[in-house]
PDB file of C-alpha atoms in Angstrom:
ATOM      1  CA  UNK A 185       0.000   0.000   0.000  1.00 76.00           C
ATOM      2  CA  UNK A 186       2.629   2.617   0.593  1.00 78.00           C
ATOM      3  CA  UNK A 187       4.307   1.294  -2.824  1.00 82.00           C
ATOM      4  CA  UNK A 188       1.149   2.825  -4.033  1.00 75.00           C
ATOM      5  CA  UNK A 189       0.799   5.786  -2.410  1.00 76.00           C
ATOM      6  CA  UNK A 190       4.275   6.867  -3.008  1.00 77.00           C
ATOM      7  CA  UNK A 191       3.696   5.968  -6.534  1.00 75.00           C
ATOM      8  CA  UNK A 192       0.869   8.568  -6.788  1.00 75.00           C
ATOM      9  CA  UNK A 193       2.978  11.482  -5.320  1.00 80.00           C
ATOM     10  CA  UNK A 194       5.023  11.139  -7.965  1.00 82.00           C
ATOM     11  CA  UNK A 195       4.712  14.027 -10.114  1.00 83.00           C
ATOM     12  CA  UNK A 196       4.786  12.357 -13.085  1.00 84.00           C
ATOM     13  CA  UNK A 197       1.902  10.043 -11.609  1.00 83.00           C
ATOM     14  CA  UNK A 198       0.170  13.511 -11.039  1.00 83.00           C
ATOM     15  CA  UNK A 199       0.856  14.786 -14.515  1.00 83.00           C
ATOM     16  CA  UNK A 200      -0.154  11.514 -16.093  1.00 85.00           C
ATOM     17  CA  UNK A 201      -3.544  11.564 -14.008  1.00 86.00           C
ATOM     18  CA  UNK A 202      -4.459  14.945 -14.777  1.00 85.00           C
ATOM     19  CA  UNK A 203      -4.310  14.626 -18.867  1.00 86.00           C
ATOM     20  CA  UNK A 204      -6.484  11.249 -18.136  1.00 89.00           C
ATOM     21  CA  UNK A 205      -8.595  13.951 -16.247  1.00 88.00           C
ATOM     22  CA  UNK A 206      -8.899  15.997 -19.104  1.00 86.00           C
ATOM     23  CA  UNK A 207      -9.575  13.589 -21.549  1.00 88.00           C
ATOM     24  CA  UNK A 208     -12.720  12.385 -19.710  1.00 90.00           C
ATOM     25  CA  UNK A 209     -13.743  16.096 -19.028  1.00 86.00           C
ATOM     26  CA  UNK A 210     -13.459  16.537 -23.298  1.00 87.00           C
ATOM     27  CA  UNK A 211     -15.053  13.271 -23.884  1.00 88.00           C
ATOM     28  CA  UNK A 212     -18.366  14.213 -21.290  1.00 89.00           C
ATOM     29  CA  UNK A 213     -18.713  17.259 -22.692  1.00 86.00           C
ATOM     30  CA  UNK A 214     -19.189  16.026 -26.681  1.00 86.00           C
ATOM     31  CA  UNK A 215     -21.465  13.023 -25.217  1.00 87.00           C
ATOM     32  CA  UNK A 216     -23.465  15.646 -23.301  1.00 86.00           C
ATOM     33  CA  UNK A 217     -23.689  18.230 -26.494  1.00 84.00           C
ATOM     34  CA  UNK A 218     -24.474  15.462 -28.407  1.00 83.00           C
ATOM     35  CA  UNK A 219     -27.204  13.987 -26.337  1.00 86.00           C
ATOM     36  CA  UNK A 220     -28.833  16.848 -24.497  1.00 87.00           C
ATOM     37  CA  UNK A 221     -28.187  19.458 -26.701  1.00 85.00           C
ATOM     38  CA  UNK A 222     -29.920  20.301 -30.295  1.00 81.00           C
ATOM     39  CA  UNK A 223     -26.362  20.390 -32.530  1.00 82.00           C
ATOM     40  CA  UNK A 224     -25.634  18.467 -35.484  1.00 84.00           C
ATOM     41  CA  UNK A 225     -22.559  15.571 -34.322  1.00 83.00           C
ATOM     42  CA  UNK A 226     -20.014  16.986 -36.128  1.00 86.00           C
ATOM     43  CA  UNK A 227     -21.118  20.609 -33.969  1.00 87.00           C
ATOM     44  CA  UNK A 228     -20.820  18.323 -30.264  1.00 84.00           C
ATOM     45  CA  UNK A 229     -17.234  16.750 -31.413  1.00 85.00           C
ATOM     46  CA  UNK A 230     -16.046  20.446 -32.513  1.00 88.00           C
ATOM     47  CA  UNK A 231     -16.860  21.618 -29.149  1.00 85.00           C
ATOM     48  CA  UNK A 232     -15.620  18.569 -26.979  1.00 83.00           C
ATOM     49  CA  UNK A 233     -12.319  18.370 -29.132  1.00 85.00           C
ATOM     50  CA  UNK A 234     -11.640  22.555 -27.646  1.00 87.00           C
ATOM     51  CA  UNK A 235     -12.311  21.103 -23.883  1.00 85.00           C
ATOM     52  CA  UNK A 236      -9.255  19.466 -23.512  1.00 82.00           C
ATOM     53  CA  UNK A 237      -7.027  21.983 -24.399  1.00 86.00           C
ATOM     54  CA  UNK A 238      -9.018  24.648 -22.514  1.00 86.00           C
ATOM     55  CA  UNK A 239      -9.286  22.561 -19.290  1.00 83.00           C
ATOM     56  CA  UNK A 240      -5.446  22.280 -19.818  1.00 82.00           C
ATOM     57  CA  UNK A 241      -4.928  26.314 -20.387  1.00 86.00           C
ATOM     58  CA  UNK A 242      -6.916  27.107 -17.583  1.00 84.00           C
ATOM     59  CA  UNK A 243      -4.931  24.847 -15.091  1.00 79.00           C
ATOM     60  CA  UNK A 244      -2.683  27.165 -13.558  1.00 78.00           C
ATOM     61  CA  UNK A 245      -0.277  24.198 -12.292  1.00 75.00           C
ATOM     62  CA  UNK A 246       0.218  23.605 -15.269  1.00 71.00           C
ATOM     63  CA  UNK A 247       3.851  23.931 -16.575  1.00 69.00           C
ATOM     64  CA  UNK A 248       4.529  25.528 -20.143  1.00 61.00           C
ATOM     65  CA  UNK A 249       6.206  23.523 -22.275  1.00 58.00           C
ATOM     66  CA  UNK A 250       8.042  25.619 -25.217  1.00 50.00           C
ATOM     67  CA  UNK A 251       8.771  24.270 -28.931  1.00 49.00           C
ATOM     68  CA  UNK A 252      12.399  24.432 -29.661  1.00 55.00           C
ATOM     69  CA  UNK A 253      11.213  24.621 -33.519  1.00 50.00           C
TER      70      UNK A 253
END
């Protein structure tokens, strides 16, 4: 058990966790557009596909990773 716990502190753990995080939050939001809302699919999946990468801009813990290009 503390394998496991120590495991999770790890900030790579963390980092991996959150971007699982995200992914679900993109992936509810499309399946809600799409079933509760009145948009065409291709309308839910252009909206879900932006809530990734906004949940991930508006995480302030998030480090900023620059190109080198």
């Amino acid at each position: 058990m503390k394998d496991l716990l120590a495991k999770l502190k790890d900030p790579k753990a963390k980092a991996a966790f959150k971007s699982y995080l995200r992914a679900v939050l993109a992936s509810a939001v499309t399946m809600g557009l799409a079933l509760a809302a009145d948009l065409a699919p291709e309308q839910a999946i252009l909206i879900g596909s932006l809530a990734g990468p906004l949940a991930k801009w508006a995480d302030k813990t998030e480090k900023r990773i620059r190109s080198r290009h």
